[in-house]
Amino acid sequence: MRLLWDQHACLPLQPDADVEPLSRFARPGPTYVSVNVGYAPQTCADSTVLLHRFRAGVTAHPGLRLITDVAEVDAGVDQIAIGFDLEDSNPLDGDLDNVAAFVDLGVRTMLPSYNHANRAGCGCLDTDDTGLTAWGRDLVAEMNRSGMVPDGSHCSARTGLDMCEVSTRPVIYSHSCMRSVWEHPRNITDEQARACADTGGVVGITGVGIFLGPNTPDLDAMTRHLEYAVELIGIDHVGVSTDHSFDAADFLDEIRNHPDSFDDSYTRWGDIRWMPPETFIGLDRHLAGRGWSDADITAVLGGNFRRVAEQSW
């Protein structure tokens, strides 16, 4: 009955998107899934509409439920607990007051930037990495104040390090693999991982094939990154997230139609493959088979992200 905490998954970013696919995370025991509600293309109005539609869909679904605090995650065994995240600060429309407004609608984590530079900072695909901007520093302070967790995934290395330096609460990498295990610009360096851990935060190893290896979204590949991260920063600072794209067709079209936004590290192995929820929910058995202790499995599957939530939400 361990808690399974998936810190990032993606429904289609369309108001008529069905929330039913989230039920594929169903398993015995409490489960939490954070659902993306916007990134660089979305405005505040766009993401607000998505939140209202997704919230209504979750409320109407018998296997899902909205949560506002950690205690509600713990209490749920028969339903999947749902929260929300933003993959870029563009949906704030440049207004820091919108951080609190999104928190009120259930958004609990946010990335300042997605792949490329914006008002807050640089992205992981930028060649010129100038880090977090002055506005980005104000953004992190407002997130700390409002109960939203700063997230370094998709940000540049310097932006992530700057976030860890200025944040007064834990910083996470919700869905990032280790660059020392597999060289990819979306993966994070050992320095980034250590800085994240120093804030009390968590690195969430993700299930995207091109970040795990040469498009290998399997449990063996995920475990290689997990074991490296645990050795590097300790068992208390490592978690998991699928980054599963239920909107895979839309995302692959986005890559094909906007080659300026994605470099060949996204395309050289063909269409991206994602770890399905049905595989992900078997991770505990896989780790046990490799000799992991019950306590370590519990920490990585959900305990560590739960701790950050308890400290920050």
CSV table of C-alpha atoms in Angstrom, one decimal:
chain,number,residue,atom,x,y,z
A,1,MET,CA,0.0,0.0,0.0
A,2,ARG,CA,2.9,2.4,-0.7
A,3,LEU,CA,2.2,5.9,-2.0
A,4,LEU,CA,2.9,6.3,-5.7
A,5,TRP,CA,3.6,9.9,-6.6
A,6,ASP,CA,3.8,10.9,-10.3
A,7,GLN,CA,4.9,14.5,-10.3
A,8,HIS,CA,4.1,15.2,-14.0
A,9,ALA,CA,1.9,13.8,-16.7
A,10,CYS,CA,0.2,15.4,-19.7
A,11,LEU,CA,-3.4,15.4,-21.0
A,12,PRO,CA,-4.1,17.1,-24.3
A,13,LEU,CA,-4.0,20.9,-23.7
A,14,GLN,CA,-7.5,21.3,-25.1
A,15,PRO,CA,-10.7,22.2,-23.1
A,16,ASP,CA,-12.5,19.2,-24.4
A,17,ALA,CA,-9.8,16.7,-23.3
A,18,ASP,CA,-11.1,13.6,-21.5
A,19,VAL,CA,-9.6,13.0,-18.1
A,20,GLU,CA,-10.5,9.3,-18.3
A,21,PRO,CA,-6.9,8.2,-19.4
A,22,LEU,CA,-5.7,9.2,-15.9
A,23,SER,CA,-7.5,6.2,-14.6
A,24,ARG,CA,-4.8,4.0,-16.1
A,25,PHE,CA,-2.7,4.9,-13.0
A,26,ALA,CA,-5.2,2.9,-10.9
A,27,ARG,CA,-3.5,0.5,-8.4
A,28,PRO,CA,-3.9,-0.7,-4.8
A,29,GLY,CA,-2.9,2.0,-2.5
A,30,PRO,CA,-2.8,5.8,-2.6
A,31,THR,CA,-1.7,7.4,-5.9
A,32,TYR,CA,-1.1,11.1,-6.8
A,33,VAL,CA,-0.7,12.4,-10.3
A,34,SER,CA,0.1,16.0,-11.2
A,35,VAL,CA,-1.4,17.0,-14.6
A,36,ASN,CA,0.1,19.7,-16.8
A,37,VAL,CA,-2.2,22.6,-17.6
A,38,GLY,CA,0.1,24.7,-19.8
A,39,TYR,CA,3.5,25.7,-21.0
A,40,ALA,CA,5.0,28.4,-23.3
A,41,PRO,CA,2.1,28.7,-25.8
A,42,GLN,CA,-0.6,29.1,-23.2
A,43,THR,CA,-1.8,32.4,-21.8
A,44,CYS,CA,-3.4,32.9,-18.4
A,45,ALA,CA,-6.8,32.7,-19.9
A,46,ASP,CA,-5.9,29.5,-21.8
A,47,SER,CA,-4.6,27.7,-18.7
A,48,THR,CA,-7.5,28.9,-16.5
A,49,VAL,CA,-10.0,27.5,-18.9
A,50,LEU,CA,-8.1,24.2,-18.9
A,51,LEU,CA,-8.0,24.1,-15.1
A,52,HIS,CA,-11.8,24.7,-14.9
A,53,ARG,CA,-12.5,22.0,-17.5
A,54,PHE,CA,-10.1,19.4,-16.0
A,55,ARG,CA,-11.3,20.1,-12.5
A,56,ALA,CA,-14.9,19.5,-13.6
A,57,GLY,CA,-13.9,16.3,-15.4
A,58,VAL,CA,-12.0,15.0,-12.3
A,59,THR,CA,-14.9,15.8,-10.0
A,60,ALA,CA,-17.3,13.9,-12.2
A,61,HIS,CA,-15.1,10.8,-12.5
A,62,PRO,CA,-15.6,8.2,-9.9
A,63,GLY,CA,-12.0,7.0,-9.9
A,64,LEU,CA,-10.4,10.4,-9.6
A,65,ARG,CA,-10.6,13.2,-7.0
A,66,LEU,CA,-9.2,16.7,-6.6
A,67,ILE,CA,-7.0,17.3,-3.6
A,68,THR,CA,-5.8,20.5,-1.9
A,69,ASP,CA,-3.4,19.2,0.7
A,70,VAL,CA,-1.2,16.2,1.5
A,71,ALA,CA,-3.6,14.7,4.0
A,72,GLU,CA,-6.1,14.2,1.2
A,73,VAL,CA,-3.5,12.3,-0.8
A,74,ASP,CA,-2.9,10.0,2.2
A,75,ALA,CA,-6.6,9.4,2.7
A,76,GLY,CA,-7.3,8.2,-0.8
A,77,VAL,CA,-7.0,4.5,-1.7
A,78,ASP,CA,-9.9,3.9,-4.0
A,79,GLN,CA,-9.4,7.1,-6.1
A,80,ILE,CA,-6.4,8.7,-7.8
A,81,ALA,CA,-5.6,12.1,-6.3
A,82,ILE,CA,-5.1,14.8,-8.9
A,83,GLY,CA,-3.2,18.1,-8.7
A,84,PHE,CA,-1.8,20.4,-11.4
A,85,ASP,CA,1.4,21.9,-12.7
A,86,LEU,CA,2.6,24.5,-15.2
A,87,GLU,CA,5.6,23.8,-17.5
A,88,ASP,CA,6.4,27.5,-18.1
A,89,SER,CA,5.7,30.9,-16.5
A,90,ASN,CA,4.2,32.3,-19.7
A,91,PRO,CA,0.6,31.5,-18.4
A,92,LEU,CA,1.2,34.1,-15.7
A,93,ASP,CA,1.0,36.8,-18.4
A,94,GLY,CA,3.8,38.6,-16.7
A,95,ASP,CA,1.7,39.2,-13.5
A,96,LEU,CA,3.1,37.7,-10.3
A,97,ASP,CA,-0.3,38.0,-8.7
A,98,ASN,CA,-1.4,35.1,-10.9
A,99,VAL,CA,0.8,32.7,-9.0
A,100,ALA,CA,-1.6,32.8,-6.0
A,101,ALA,CA,-4.6,32.6,-8.4
A,102,PHE,CA,-3.2,29.4,-9.9
A,103,VAL,CA,-2.5,28.0,-6.5
A,104,ASP,CA,-6.2,28.5,-5.6
A,105,LEU,CA,-7.1,26.4,-8.7
A,106,GLY,CA,-4.8,23.6,-7.6
A,107,VAL,CA,-1.5,24.3,-9.4
A,108,ARG,CA,1.3,23.2,-7.0
A,109,THR,CA,4.5,23.3,-9.1
A,110,MET,CA,5.8,25.5,-12.0
A,111,LEU,CA,8.8,25.7,-14.3
A,112,PRO,CA,10.1,29.3,-14.9
A,113,SER,CA,11.0,28.4,-18.5
A,114,TYR,CA,10.4,25.6,-21.0
A,115,ASN,CA,13.4,24.8,-23.3
A,116,HIS,CA,14.1,28.4,-24.4
A,117,ALA,CA,14.6,31.8,-22.7
A,118,ASN,CA,11.7,33.8,-21.6
A,119,ARG,CA,11.1,36.7,-19.1
A,120,ALA,CA,12.1,34.4,-16.1
A,121,GLY,CA,15.2,32.7,-17.4
A,122,CYS,CA,16.9,30.5,-19.9
A,123,GLY,CA,15.9,27.0,-21.2
A,124,CYS,CA,17.9,23.8,-21.6
A,125,LEU,CA,18.1,24.2,-25.4
A,126,ASP,CA,19.6,27.7,-25.2
A,127,THR,CA,23.2,28.0,-26.2
A,128,ASP,CA,23.6,31.3,-24.2
A,129,ASP,CA,22.8,30.5,-20.6
A,130,THR,CA,22.5,33.7,-18.6
A,131,GLY,CA,20.4,32.1,-15.8
A,132,LEU,CA,17.5,33.4,-13.8
A,133,THR,CA,16.5,37.0,-14.5
A,134,ALA,CA,15.6,39.6,-11.9
A,135,TRP,CA,11.9,39.0,-12.7
A,136,GLY,CA,12.6,35.3,-12.4
A,137,ARG,CA,14.0,35.8,-8.9
A,138,ASP,CA,10.9,37.7,-7.9
A,139,LEU,CA,8.9,34.9,-9.4
A,140,VAL,CA,10.6,32.3,-7.2
A,141,ALA,CA,10.0,34.5,-4.1
A,142,GLU,CA,6.3,34.7,-5.0
A,143,MET,CA,6.1,31.0,-5.5
A,144,ASN,CA,7.7,30.4,-2.1
A,145,ARG,CA,5.2,32.8,-0.5
A,146,SER,CA,2.2,31.3,-2.2
A,147,GLY,CA,2.9,27.6,-1.7
A,148,MET,CA,3.9,26.7,-5.3
A,149,VAL,CA,7.1,24.6,-5.7
A,150,PRO,CA,9.8,25.9,-8.0
A,151,ASP,CA,10.6,23.3,-10.7
A,152,GLY,CA,13.9,23.2,-12.7
A,153,SER,CA,13.0,20.7,-15.4
A,154,HIS,CA,13.3,22.1,-19.0
A,155,CYS,CA,15.3,25.1,-17.5
A,156,SER,CA,18.9,25.8,-18.3
A,157,ALA,CA,21.6,24.6,-15.9
A,158,ARG,CA,22.3,28.1,-14.7
A,159,THR,CA,18.7,29.0,-14.3
A,160,GLY,CA,18.2,25.8,-12.2
A,161,LEU,CA,21.2,26.6,-10.1
A,162,ASP,CA,20.1,30.2,-9.5
A,163,MET,CA,16.6,28.9,-8.4
A,164,CYS,CA,18.3,26.7,-5.8
A,165,GLU,CA,20.3,29.6,-4.6
A,166,VAL,CA,17.4,32.1,-4.1
A,167,SER,CA,14.6,29.8,-3.1
A,168,THR,CA,13.8,29.6,0.6
A,169,ARG,CA,11.9,26.3,0.1
A,170,PRO,CA,12.7,23.1,-1.6
A,171,VAL,CA,13.3,23.1,-5.4
A,172,ILE,CA,12.5,20.1,-7.5
A,173,TYR,CA,13.3,18.7,-10.9
A,174,SER,CA,9.9,17.1,-11.5
A,175,HIS,CA,10.8,15.1,-14.6
A,176,SER,CA,14.5,15.0,-15.4
A,177,CYS,CA,17.0,12.2,-15.9
A,178,MET,CA,20.8,12.3,-15.2
A,179,ARG,CA,23.1,13.6,-17.8
A,180,SER,CA,26.0,11.5,-16.4
A,181,VAL,CA,24.0,8.3,-17.3
A,182,TRP,CA,22.7,9.5,-20.7
A,183,GLU,CA,23.9,12.7,-22.5
A,184,HIS,CA,20.9,14.7,-23.5
A,185,PRO,CA,20.3,18.5,-23.1
A,186,ARG,CA,17.1,17.9,-21.2
A,187,ASN,CA,18.9,15.8,-18.6
A,188,ILE,CA,20.5,17.5,-15.5
A,189,THR,CA,24.1,17.7,-14.4
A,190,ASP,CA,25.5,16.3,-11.1
A,191,GLU,CA,25.9,19.9,-10.0
A,192,GLN,CA,22.2,20.7,-10.6
A,193,ALA,CA,21.2,17.5,-8.7
A,194,ARG,CA,23.4,18.3,-5.7
A,195,ALA,CA,22.1,21.9,-5.6
A,196,CYS,CA,18.5,20.6,-5.7
A,197,ALA,CA,19.2,18.2,-2.8
A,198,ASP,CA,20.8,21.0,-0.8
A,199,THR,CA,17.4,22.8,-0.8
A,200,GLY,CA,15.7,19.7,0.5
A,201,GLY,CA,14.3,19.0,-2.9
A,202,VAL,CA,13.8,16.0,-5.1
A,203,VAL,CA,15.0,14.9,-8.6
A,204,GLY,CA,12.2,13.1,-10.3
A,205,ILE,CA,13.6,10.5,-12.8
A,206,THR,CA,11.2,10.4,-15.7
A,207,GLY,CA,10.0,7.7,-18.1
A,208,VAL,CA,10.5,9.4,-21.5
A,209,GLY,CA,12.5,7.2,-23.8
A,210,ILE,CA,14.9,9.8,-25.2
A,211,PHE,CA,15.8,11.1,-21.8
A,212,LEU,CA,16.5,7.6,-20.4
A,213,GLY,CA,18.6,6.4,-23.3
A,214,PRO,CA,18.2,5.8,-27.0
A,215,ASN,CA,14.4,5.9,-26.8
A,216,THR,CA,14.2,3.2,-24.1
A,217,PRO,CA,11.2,3.8,-21.8
A,218,ASP,CA,11.6,0.7,-19.7
A,219,LEU,CA,12.1,0.0,-16.0
A,220,ASP,CA,15.7,-1.1,-16.5
A,221,ALA,CA,16.6,2.2,-18.0
A,222,MET,CA,14.7,4.2,-15.4
A,223,THR,CA,16.4,2.2,-12.6
A,224,ARG,CA,19.9,3.0,-14.0
A,225,HIS,CA,19.1,6.7,-13.5
A,226,LEU,CA,17.5,6.1,-10.2
A,227,GLU,CA,20.5,4.2,-8.8
A,228,TYR,CA,22.9,6.7,-10.1
A,229,ALA,CA,20.9,9.6,-8.5
A,230,VAL,CA,20.6,7.8,-5.2
A,231,GLU,CA,24.3,7.2,-5.0
A,232,LEU,CA,25.0,10.8,-5.9
A,233,ILE,CA,22.6,12.8,-3.7
A,234,GLY,CA,21.1,10.2,-1.3
A,235,ILE,CA,17.9,8.3,-1.1
A,236,ASP,CA,15.9,11.2,0.4
A,237,HIS,CA,16.2,13.4,-2.7
A,238,VAL,CA,15.2,11.1,-5.5
A,239,GLY,CA,11.7,10.4,-6.9
A,240,VAL,CA,9.9,9.4,-10.1
A,241,SER,CA,7.5,10.8,-12.6
A,242,THR,CA,6.3,9.4,-15.9
A,243,ASP,CA,6.0,12.7,-18.0
A,244,HIS,CA,3.6,10.4,-19.8
A,245,SER,CA,2.0,12.2,-22.7
A,246,PHE,CA,-1.6,11.2,-23.2
A,247,ASP,CA,-1.4,13.9,-25.9
A,248,ALA,CA,1.5,12.1,-27.7
A,249,ALA,CA,0.1,12.7,-31.2
A,250,ASP,CA,-0.3,16.4,-30.5
A,251,PHE,CA,3.2,16.7,-29.0
A,252,LEU,CA,4.8,14.8,-31.9
A,253,ASP,CA,3.0,17.1,-34.4
A,254,GLU,CA,4.3,20.1,-32.3
A,255,ILE,CA,7.9,18.9,-32.7
A,256,ARG,CA,7.4,18.3,-36.5
A,257,ASN,CA,5.7,21.7,-37.0
A,258,HIS,CA,8.1,23.7,-34.9
A,259,PRO,CA,11.7,22.5,-35.5
A,260,ASP,CA,12.9,25.9,-34.2
A,261,SER,CA,11.7,24.9,-30.7
A,262,PHE,CA,13.1,21.4,-30.6
A,263,ASP,CA,16.6,20.3,-31.6
A,264,ASP,CA,17.6,17.0,-33.1
A,265,SER,CA,18.0,15.5,-29.6
A,266,TYR,CA,14.2,15.1,-29.7
A,267,THR,CA,14.1,13.5,-33.2
A,268,ARG,CA,17.2,11.5,-33.9
A,269,TRP,CA,15.7,8.2,-32.6
A,270,GLY,CA,12.4,8.5,-34.4
A,271,ASP,CA,9.1,9.3,-32.7
A,272,ILE,CA,9.5,9.7,-28.9
A,273,ARG,CA,8.3,6.7,-26.8
A,274,TRP,CA,6.8,7.1,-23.3
A,275,MET,CA,6.6,4.7,-20.4
A,276,PRO,CA,2.9,3.8,-20.1
A,277,PRO,CA,1.3,4.0,-16.7
A,278,GLU,CA,0.7,0.3,-16.7
A,279,THR,CA,4.5,-0.2,-16.7
A,280,PHE,CA,5.2,2.6,-14.3
A,281,ILE,CA,3.0,1.2,-11.5
A,282,GLY,CA,5.1,-2.0,-11.5
A,283,LEU,CA,8.3,-0.1,-10.5
A,284,ASP,CA,8.0,-1.1,-6.9
A,285,ARG,CA,8.2,-4.8,-7.8
A,286,HIS,CA,11.0,-4.2,-10.2
A,287,LEU,CA,13.1,-2.4,-7.5
A,288,ALA,CA,12.3,-5.0,-5.0
A,289,GLY,CA,13.6,-7.6,-7.5
A,290,ARG,CA,16.9,-5.7,-7.6
A,291,GLY,CA,17.3,-5.9,-3.8
A,292,TRP,CA,16.1,-2.4,-2.9
A,293,SER,CA,14.8,-2.2,0.7
A,294,ASP,CA,11.2,-1.5,1.5
A,295,ALA,CA,12.2,1.9,3.1
A,296,ASP,CA,14.1,3.0,0.0
A,297,ILE,CA,11.4,2.0,-2.4
A,298,THR,CA,8.8,3.9,-0.3
A,299,ALA,CA,11.0,7.0,-0.3
A,300,VAL,CA,11.5,7.0,-4.1
A,301,LEU,CA,8.0,6.0,-5.2
A,302,GLY,CA,6.3,8.8,-3.3
A,303,GLY,CA,7.7,9.6,0.2
A,304,ASN,CA,10.2,12.2,-0.9
A,305,PHE,CA,7.8,14.2,-3.1
A,306,ARG,CA,5.2,14.0,-0.4
A,307,ARG,CA,7.7,15.5,2.1
A,308,VAL,CA,8.3,18.4,-0.3
A,309,ALA,CA,4.6,19.0,-0.6
A,310,GLU,CA,4.1,18.9,3.1
A,311,GLN,CA,6.8,21.6,3.5
A,312,SER,CA,5.7,23.8,0.6
A,313,TRP,CA,2.1,23.6,-0.3
